[in-house]
PDB file of C-alpha atoms in Angstrom:
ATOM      1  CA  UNK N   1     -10.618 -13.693 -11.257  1.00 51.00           C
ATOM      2  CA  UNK N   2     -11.711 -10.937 -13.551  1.00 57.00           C
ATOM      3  CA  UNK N   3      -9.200 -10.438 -16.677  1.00 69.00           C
ATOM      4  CA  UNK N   4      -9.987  -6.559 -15.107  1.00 84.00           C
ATOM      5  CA  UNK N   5     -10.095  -6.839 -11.412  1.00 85.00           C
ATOM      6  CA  UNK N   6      -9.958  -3.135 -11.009  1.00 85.00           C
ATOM      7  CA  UNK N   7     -13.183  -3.231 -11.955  1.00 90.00           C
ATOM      8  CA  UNK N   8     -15.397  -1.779  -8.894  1.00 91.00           C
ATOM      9  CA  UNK N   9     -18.608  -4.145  -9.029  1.00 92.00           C
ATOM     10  CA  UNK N  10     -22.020  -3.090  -8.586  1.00 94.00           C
ATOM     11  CA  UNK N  11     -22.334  -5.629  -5.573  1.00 93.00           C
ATOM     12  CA  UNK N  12     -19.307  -4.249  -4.407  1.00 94.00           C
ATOM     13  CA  UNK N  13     -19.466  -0.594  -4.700  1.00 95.00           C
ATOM     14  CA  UNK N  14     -23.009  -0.847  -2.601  1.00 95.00           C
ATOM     15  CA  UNK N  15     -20.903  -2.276   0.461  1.00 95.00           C
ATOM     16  CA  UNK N  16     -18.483   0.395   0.006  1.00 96.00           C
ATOM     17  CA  UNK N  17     -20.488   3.376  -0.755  1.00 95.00           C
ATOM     18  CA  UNK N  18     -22.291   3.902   2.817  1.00 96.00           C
ATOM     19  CA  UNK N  19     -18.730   3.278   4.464  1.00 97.00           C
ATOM     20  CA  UNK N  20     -17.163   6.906   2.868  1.00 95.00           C
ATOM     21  CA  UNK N  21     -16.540   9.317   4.755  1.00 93.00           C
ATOM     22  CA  UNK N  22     -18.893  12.527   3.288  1.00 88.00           C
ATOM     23  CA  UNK N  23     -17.420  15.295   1.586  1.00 79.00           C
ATOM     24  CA  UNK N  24     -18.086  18.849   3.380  1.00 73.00           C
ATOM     25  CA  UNK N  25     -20.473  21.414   1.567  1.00 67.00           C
ATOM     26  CA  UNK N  26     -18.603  22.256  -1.807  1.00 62.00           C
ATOM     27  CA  UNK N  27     -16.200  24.865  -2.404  1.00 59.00           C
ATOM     28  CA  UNK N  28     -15.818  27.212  -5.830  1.00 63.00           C
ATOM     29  CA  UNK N  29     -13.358  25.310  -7.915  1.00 60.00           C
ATOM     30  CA  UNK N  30     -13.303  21.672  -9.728  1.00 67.00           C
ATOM     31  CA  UNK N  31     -15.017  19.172  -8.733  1.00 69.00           C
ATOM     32  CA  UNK N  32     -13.608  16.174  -7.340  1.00 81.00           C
ATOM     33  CA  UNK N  33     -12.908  13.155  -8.640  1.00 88.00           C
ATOM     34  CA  UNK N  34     -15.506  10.490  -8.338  1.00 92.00           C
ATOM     35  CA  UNK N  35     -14.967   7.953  -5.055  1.00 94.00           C
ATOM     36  CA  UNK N  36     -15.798   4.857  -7.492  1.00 95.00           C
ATOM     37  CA  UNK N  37     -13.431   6.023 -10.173  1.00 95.00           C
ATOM     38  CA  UNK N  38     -11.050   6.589  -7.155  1.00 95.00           C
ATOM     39  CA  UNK N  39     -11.046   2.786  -5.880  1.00 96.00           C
ATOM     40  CA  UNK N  40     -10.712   1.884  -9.370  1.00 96.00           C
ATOM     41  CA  UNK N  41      -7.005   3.416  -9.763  1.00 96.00           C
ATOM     42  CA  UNK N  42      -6.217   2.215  -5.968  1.00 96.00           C
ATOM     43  CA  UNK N  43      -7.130  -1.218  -6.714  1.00 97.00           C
ATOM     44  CA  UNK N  44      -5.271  -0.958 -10.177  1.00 96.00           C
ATOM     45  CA  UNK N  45      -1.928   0.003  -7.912  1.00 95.00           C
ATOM     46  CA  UNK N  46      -3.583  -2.767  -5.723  1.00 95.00           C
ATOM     47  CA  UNK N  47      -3.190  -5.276  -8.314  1.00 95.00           C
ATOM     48  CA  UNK N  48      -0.656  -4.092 -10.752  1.00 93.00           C
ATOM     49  CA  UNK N  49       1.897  -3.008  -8.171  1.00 92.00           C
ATOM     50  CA  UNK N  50       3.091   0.079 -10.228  1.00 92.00           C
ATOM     51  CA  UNK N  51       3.941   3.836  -9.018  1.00 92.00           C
ATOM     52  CA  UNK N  52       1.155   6.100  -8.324  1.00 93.00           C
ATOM     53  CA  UNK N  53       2.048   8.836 -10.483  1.00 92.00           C
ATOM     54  CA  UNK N  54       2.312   6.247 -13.539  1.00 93.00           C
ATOM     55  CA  UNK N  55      -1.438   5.059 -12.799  1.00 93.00           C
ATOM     56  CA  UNK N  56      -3.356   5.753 -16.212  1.00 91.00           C
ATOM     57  CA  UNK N  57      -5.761   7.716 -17.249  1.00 87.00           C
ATOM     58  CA  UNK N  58      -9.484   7.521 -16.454  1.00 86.00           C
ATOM     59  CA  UNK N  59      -8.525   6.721 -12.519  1.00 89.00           C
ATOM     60  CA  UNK N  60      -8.247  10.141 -11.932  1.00 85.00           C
ATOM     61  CA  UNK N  61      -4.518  11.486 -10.708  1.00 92.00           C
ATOM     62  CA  UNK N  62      -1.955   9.170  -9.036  1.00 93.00           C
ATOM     63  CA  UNK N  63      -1.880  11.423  -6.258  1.00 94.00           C
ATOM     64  CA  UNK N  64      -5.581  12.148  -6.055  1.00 94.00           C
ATOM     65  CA  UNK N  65      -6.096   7.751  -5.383  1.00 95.00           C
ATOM     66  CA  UNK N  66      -2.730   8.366  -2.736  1.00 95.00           C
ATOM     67  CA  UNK N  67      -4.901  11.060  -0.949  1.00 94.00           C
ATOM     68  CA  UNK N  68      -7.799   9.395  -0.866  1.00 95.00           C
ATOM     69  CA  UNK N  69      -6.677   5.873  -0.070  1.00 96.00           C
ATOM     70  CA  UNK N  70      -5.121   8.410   3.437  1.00 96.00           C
ATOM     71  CA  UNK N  71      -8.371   9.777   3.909  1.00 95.00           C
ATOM     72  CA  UNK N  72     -10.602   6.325   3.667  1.00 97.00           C
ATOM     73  CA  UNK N  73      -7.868   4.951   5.835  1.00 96.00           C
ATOM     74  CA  UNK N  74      -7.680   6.863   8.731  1.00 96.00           C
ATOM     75  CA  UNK N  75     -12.220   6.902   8.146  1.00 96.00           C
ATOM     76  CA  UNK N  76     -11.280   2.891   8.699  1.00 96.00           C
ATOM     77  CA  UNK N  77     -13.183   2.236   5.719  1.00 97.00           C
ATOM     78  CA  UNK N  78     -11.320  -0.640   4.745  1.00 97.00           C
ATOM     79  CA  UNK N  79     -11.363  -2.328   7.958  1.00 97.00           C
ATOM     80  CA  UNK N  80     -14.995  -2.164   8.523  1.00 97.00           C
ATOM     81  CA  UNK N  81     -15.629  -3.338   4.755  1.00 97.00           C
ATOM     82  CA  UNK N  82     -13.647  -6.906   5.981  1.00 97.00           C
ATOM     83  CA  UNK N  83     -16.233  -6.897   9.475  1.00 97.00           C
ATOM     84  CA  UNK N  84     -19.060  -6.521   7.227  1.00 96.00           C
ATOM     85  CA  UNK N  85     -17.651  -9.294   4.847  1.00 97.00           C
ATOM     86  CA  UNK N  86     -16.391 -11.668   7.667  1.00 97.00           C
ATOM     87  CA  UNK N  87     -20.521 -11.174   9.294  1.00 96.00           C
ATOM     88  CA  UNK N  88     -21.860 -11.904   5.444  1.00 96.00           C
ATOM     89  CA  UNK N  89     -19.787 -15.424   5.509  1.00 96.00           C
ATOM     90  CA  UNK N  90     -20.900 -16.104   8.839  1.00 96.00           C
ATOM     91  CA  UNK N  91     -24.601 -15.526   8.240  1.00 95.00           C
ATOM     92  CA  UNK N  92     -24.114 -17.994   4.698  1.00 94.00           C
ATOM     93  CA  UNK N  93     -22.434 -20.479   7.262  1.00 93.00           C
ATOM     94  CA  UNK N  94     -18.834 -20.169   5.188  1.00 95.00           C
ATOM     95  CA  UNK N  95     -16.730 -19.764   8.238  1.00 96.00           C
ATOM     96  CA  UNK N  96     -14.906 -22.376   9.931  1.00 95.00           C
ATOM     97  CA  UNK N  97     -14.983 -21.568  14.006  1.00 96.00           C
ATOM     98  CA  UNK N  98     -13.467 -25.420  14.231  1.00 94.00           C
ATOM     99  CA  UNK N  99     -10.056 -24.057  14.004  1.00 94.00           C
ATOM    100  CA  UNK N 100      -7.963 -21.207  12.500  1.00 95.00           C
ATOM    101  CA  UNK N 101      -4.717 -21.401  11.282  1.00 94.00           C
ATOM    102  CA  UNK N 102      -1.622 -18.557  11.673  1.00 94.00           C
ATOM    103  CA  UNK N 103       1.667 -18.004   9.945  1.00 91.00           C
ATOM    104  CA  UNK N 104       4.237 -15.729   9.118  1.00 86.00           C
ATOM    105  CA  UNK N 105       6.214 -16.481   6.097  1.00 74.00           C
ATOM    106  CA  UNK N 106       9.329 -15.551   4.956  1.00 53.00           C
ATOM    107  CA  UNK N 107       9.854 -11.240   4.253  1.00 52.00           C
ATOM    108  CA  UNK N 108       9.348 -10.404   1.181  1.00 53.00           C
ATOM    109  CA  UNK N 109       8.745  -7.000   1.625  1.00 47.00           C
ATOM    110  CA  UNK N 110      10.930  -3.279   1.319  1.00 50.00           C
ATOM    111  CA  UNK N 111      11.568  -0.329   3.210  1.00 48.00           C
ATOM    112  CA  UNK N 112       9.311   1.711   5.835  1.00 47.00           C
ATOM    113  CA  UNK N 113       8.313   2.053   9.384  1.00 49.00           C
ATOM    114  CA  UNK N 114       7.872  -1.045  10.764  1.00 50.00           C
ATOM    115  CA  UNK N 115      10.961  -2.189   9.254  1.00 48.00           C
ATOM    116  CA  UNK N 116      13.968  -4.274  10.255  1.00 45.00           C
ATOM    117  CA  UNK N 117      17.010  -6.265   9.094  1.00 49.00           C
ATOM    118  CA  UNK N 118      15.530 -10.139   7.412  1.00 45.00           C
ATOM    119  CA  UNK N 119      16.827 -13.340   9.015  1.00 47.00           C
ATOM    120  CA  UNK N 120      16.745 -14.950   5.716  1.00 43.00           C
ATOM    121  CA  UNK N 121      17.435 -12.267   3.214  1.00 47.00           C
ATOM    122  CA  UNK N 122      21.134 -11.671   4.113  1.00 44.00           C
ATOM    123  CA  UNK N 123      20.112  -8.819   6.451  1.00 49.00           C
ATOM    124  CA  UNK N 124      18.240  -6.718   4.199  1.00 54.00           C
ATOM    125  CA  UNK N 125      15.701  -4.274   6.027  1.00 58.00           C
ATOM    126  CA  UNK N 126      12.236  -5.650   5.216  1.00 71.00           C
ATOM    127  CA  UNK N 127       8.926  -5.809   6.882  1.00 79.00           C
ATOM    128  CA  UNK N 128       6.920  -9.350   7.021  1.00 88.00           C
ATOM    129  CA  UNK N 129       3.111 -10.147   7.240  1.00 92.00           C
ATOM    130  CA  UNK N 130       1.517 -12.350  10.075  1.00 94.00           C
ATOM    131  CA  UNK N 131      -1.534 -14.045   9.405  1.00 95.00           C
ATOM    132  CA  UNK N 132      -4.543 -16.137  11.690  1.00 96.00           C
ATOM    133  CA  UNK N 133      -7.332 -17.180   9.023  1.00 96.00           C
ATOM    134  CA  UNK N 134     -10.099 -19.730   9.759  1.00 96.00           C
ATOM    135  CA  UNK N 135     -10.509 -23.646   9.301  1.00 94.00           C
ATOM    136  CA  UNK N 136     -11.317 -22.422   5.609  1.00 94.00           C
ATOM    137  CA  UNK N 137      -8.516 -19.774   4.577  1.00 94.00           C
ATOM    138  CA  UNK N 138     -10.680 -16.580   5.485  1.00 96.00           C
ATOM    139  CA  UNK N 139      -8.440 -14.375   6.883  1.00 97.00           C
ATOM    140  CA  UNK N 140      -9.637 -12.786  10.307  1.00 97.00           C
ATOM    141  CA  UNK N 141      -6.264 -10.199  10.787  1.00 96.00           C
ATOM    142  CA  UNK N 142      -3.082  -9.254   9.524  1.00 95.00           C
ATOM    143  CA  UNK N 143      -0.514  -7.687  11.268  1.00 94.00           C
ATOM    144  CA  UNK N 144       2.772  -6.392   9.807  1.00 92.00           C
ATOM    145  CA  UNK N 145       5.698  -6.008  11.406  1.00 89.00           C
ATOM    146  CA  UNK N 146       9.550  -5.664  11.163  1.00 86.00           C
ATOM    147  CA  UNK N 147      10.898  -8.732   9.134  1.00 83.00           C
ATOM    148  CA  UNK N 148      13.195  -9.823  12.379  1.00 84.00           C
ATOM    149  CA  UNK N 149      10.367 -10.287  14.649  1.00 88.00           C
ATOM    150  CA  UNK N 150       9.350 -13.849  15.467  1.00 90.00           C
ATOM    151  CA  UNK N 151       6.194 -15.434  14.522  1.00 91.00           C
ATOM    152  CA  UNK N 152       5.734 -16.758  18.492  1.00 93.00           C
ATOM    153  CA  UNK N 153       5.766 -13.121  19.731  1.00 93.00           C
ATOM    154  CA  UNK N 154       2.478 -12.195  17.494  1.00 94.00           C
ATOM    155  CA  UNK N 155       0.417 -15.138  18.593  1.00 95.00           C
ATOM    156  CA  UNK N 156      -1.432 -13.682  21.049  1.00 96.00           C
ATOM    157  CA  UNK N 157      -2.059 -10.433  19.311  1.00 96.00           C
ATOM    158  CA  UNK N 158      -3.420 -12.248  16.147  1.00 96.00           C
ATOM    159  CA  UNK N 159      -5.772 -14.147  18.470  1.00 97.00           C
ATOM    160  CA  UNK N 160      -7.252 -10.762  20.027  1.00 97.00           C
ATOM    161  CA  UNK N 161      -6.883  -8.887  16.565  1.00 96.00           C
ATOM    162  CA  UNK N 162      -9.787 -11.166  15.841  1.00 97.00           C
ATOM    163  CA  UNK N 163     -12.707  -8.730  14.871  1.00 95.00           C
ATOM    164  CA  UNK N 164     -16.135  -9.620  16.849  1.00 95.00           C
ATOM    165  CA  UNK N 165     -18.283 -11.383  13.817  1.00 96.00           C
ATOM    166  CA  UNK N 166     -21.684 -10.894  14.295  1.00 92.00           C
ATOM    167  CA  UNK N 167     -24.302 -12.709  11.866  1.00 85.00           C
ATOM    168  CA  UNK N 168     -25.388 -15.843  13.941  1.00 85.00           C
ATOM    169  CA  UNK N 169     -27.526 -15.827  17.028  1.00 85.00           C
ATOM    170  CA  UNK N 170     -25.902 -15.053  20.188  1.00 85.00           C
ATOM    171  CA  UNK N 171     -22.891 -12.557  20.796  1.00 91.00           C
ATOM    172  CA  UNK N 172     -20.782 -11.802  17.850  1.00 94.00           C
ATOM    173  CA  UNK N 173     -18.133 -14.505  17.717  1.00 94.00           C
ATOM    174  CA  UNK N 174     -14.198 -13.826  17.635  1.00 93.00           C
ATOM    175  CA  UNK N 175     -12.529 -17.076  19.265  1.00 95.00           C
ATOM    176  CA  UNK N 176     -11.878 -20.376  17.212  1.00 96.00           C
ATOM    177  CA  UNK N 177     -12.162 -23.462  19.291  1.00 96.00           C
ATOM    178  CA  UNK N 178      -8.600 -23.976  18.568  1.00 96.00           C
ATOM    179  CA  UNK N 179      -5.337 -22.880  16.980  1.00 95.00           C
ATOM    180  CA  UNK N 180      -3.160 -24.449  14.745  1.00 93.00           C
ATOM    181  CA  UNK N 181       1.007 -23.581  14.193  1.00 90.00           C
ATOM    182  CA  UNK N 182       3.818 -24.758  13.406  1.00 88.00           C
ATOM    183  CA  UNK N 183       7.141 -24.901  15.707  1.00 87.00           C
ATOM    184  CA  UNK N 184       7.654 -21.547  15.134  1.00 88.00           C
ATOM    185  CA  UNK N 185       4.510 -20.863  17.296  1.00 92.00           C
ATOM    186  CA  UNK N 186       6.188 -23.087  20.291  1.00 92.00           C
ATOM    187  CA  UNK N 187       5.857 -21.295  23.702  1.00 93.00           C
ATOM    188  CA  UNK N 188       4.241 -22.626  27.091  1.00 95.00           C
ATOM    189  CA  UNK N 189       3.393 -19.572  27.966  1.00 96.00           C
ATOM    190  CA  UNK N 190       1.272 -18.862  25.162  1.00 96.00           C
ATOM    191  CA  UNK N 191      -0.780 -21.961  25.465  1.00 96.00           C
ATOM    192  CA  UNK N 192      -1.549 -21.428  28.782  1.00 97.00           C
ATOM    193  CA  UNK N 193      -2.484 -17.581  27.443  1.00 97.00           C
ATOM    194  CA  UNK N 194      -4.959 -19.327  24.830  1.00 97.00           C
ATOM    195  CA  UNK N 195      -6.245 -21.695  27.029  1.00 97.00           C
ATOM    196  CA  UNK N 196      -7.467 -19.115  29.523  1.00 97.00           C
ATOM    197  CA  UNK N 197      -8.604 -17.755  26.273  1.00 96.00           C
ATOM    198  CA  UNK N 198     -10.622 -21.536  25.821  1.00 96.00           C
ATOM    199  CA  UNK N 199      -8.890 -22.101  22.883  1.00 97.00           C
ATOM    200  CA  UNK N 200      -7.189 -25.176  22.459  1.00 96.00           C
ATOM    201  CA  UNK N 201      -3.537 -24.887  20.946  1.00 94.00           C
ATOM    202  CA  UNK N 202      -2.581 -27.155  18.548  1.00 92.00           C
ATOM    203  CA  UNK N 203       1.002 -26.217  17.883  1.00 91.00           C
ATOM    204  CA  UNK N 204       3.735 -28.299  17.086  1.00 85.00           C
ATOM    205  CA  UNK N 205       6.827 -28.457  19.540  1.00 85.00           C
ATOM    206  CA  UNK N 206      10.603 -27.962  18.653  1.00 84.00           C
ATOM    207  CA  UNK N 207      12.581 -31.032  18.636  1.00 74.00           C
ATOM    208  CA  UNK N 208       9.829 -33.186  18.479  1.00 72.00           C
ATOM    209  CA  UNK N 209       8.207 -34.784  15.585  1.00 68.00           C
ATOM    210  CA  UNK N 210       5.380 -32.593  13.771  1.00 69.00           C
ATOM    211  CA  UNK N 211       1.905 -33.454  14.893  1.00 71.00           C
ATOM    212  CA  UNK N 212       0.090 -36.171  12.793  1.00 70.00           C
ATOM    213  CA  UNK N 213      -1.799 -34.472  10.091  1.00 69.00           C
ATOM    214  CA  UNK N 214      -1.361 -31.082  10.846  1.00 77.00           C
ATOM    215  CA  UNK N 215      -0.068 -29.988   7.791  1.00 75.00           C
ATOM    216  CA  UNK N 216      -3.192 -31.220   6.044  1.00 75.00           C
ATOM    217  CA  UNK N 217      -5.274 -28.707   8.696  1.00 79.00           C
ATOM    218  CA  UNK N 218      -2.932 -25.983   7.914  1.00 85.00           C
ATOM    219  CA  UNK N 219      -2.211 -26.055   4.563  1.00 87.00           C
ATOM    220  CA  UNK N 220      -4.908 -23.205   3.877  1.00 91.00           C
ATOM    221  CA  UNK N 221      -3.136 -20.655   5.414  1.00 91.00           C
ATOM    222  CA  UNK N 222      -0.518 -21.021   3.208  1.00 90.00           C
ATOM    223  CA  UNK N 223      -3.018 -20.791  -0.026  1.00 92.00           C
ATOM    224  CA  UNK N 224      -4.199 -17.629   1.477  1.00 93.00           C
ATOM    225  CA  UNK N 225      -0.795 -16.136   1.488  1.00 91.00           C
ATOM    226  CA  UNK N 226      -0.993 -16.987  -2.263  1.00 91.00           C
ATOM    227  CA  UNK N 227      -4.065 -15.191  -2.661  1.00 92.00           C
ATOM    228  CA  UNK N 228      -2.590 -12.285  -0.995  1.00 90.00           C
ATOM    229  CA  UNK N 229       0.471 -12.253  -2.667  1.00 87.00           C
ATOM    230  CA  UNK N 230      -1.617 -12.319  -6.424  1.00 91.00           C
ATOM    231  CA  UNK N 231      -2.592  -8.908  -5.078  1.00 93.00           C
ATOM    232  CA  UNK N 232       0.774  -6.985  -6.713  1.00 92.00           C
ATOM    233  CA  UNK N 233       1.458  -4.555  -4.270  1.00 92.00           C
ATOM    234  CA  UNK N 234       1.306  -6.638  -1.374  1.00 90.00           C
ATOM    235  CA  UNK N 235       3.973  -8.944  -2.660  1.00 84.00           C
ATOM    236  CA  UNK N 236       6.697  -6.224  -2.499  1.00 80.00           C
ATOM    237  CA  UNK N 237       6.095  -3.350   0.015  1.00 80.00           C
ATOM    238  CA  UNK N 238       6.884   0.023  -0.971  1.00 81.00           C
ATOM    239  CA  UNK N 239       4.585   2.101   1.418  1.00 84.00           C
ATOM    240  CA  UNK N 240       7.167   3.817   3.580  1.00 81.00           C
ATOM    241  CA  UNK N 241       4.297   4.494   6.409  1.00 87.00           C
ATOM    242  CA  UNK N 242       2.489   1.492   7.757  1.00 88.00           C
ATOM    243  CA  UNK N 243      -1.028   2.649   7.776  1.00 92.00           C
ATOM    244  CA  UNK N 244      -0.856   3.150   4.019  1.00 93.00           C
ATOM    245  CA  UNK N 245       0.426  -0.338   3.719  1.00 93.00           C
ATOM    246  CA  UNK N 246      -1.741  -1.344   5.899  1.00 94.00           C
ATOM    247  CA  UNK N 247      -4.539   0.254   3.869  1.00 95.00           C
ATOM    248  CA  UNK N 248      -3.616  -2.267   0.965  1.00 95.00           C
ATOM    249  CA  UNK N 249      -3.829  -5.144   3.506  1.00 95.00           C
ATOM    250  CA  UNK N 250      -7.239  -4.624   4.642  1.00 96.00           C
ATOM    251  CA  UNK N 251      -8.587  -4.014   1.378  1.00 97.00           C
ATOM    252  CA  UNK N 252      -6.822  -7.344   0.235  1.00 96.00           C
ATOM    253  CA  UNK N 253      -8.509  -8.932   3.240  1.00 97.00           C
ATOM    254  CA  UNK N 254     -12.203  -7.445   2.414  1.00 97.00           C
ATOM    255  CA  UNK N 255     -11.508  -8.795  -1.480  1.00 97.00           C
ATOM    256  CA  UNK N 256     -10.800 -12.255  -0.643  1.00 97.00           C
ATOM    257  CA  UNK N 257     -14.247 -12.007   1.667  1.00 97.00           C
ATOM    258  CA  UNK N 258     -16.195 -10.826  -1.464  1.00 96.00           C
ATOM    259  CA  UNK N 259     -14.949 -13.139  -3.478  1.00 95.00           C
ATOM    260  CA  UNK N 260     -15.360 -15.832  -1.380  1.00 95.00           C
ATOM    261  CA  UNK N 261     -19.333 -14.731  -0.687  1.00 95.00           C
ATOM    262  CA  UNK N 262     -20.078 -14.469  -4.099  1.00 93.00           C
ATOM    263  CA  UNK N 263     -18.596 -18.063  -4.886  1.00 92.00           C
ATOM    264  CA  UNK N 264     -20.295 -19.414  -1.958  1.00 90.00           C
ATOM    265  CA  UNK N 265     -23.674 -17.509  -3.147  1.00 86.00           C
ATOM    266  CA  UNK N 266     -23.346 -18.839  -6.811  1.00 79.00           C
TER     267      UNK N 266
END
């Protein structure tokens, strides 16, 4: 990683650039604020986790980066900059349809919407992130909810979260050929759900032994938590409204895509 990962990329900044929403004719008054200098200071909160109105200079204002990181949000900027990303990988053959992998770790995160009190965190109100990546780590969706709602009850949604990945003949692809969990995943009714989905669960049940060798299979999802969590803000959530934090999360997602591109390109 860059020793300046703020840095907006040439590479980069061409995917972005067509995504923006365009400004309307200008107005008398300043001018505003370039977009690229803009991502700069929302990927510096991004990655440095610090309040908005201590960003420094050359970002332009803390609040300028809040109000547009609102206004590329609600464009869905972010979210189509993963789709692209995700098609990219498939075209270069870097994602793993074999199998994907979802979890839900521990809460780790503070107040908001979407907030509730942590089974492990003596109660504390907290949100949590749930996560379905492929056989490789790539994550396909993220979903954030309160920090006291079980992994089993997002299954289904992480599965249909899936964006449709074009980039390989045929129709654009958003169904592994199976799914991967641990016992916190354990429901009957769920594999019959992913079945009639044709996606074979692979999910280990609770008081039995853990399947042979699925922690080896599954262990990426867990190093793509750690990617996510290297991303500052992420690690500690102080977005009280969801789509803001939610903002972060896709951009997070579309990052670990470039990067991932780029390595596989090199």
């Amino acid at each position: 990683m860059s020793t300046r990962p703020w840095i907006v990329h040439d590479d980069l900044w061409t995917l972005i650039e067509p995504l923006l929403p365009p400004w309307p004719e200008r107005s008398p008054g300043p001018r505003p604020v370039a977009d690229r200098l803009c991502l700069q200071g929302i990927l510096y909160v991004l990655h440095n986790d610090i309040a908005w109105q201590l960003l420094p200079l050359g970002f332009g204002s803390g609040q300028t980066c809040w109000r547009r990181l609102e206004r590329w949000q609600q464009a869905g900027v972010f979210d189509r900059l993963h789709r692209i990303l995700l098609a990219e990988l498939n075209v270069a053959g870097a994602l793993d349809w074999s199998r994907a992998c979802v979890d839900g770790p521990h809460p780790c995160e503070k107040g908001g919407a979407d907030t509730g009190p942590s089974p492990v965190d003596r109660r504390k109100t907290g949100s949590k992130h749930h996560l379905i990546c492929d056989g490789r780590g790539t994550p396909l969706k993220v979903i954030t909810t309160a920090a006291n709602v079980n992994d089993v009850t997002q299954t289904l949604a992480l599965v249909d979260g899936i964006p449709p990945v074009a980039g390989r003949p045929g129709r654009p692809r958003r169904r592994p050929d199976a799914l991967l969990g641990d016992k916190g995943y354990d429901s009957n009714p769920n594999r019959e759900e992913l079945r009639k989905r044709r996606i074979l669960p692979v999910i280990s049940c609770k008081g039995a032994p853990n399947i042979k060798g699925l922690g080896k299979l599954r262990y990426v999802v867990e190093q793509t938590f750690a990617l996510f969590h290297q991303f500052k803000r992420l690690a500690v959530r102080w977005e009280r409204r969801t789509e803001l934090h939610d903002a972060f999360v896709s951009l997070a997602c579309g990052l670990i895509c470039w990067r991932r591109l780029k390595k596989h390109r090199s």
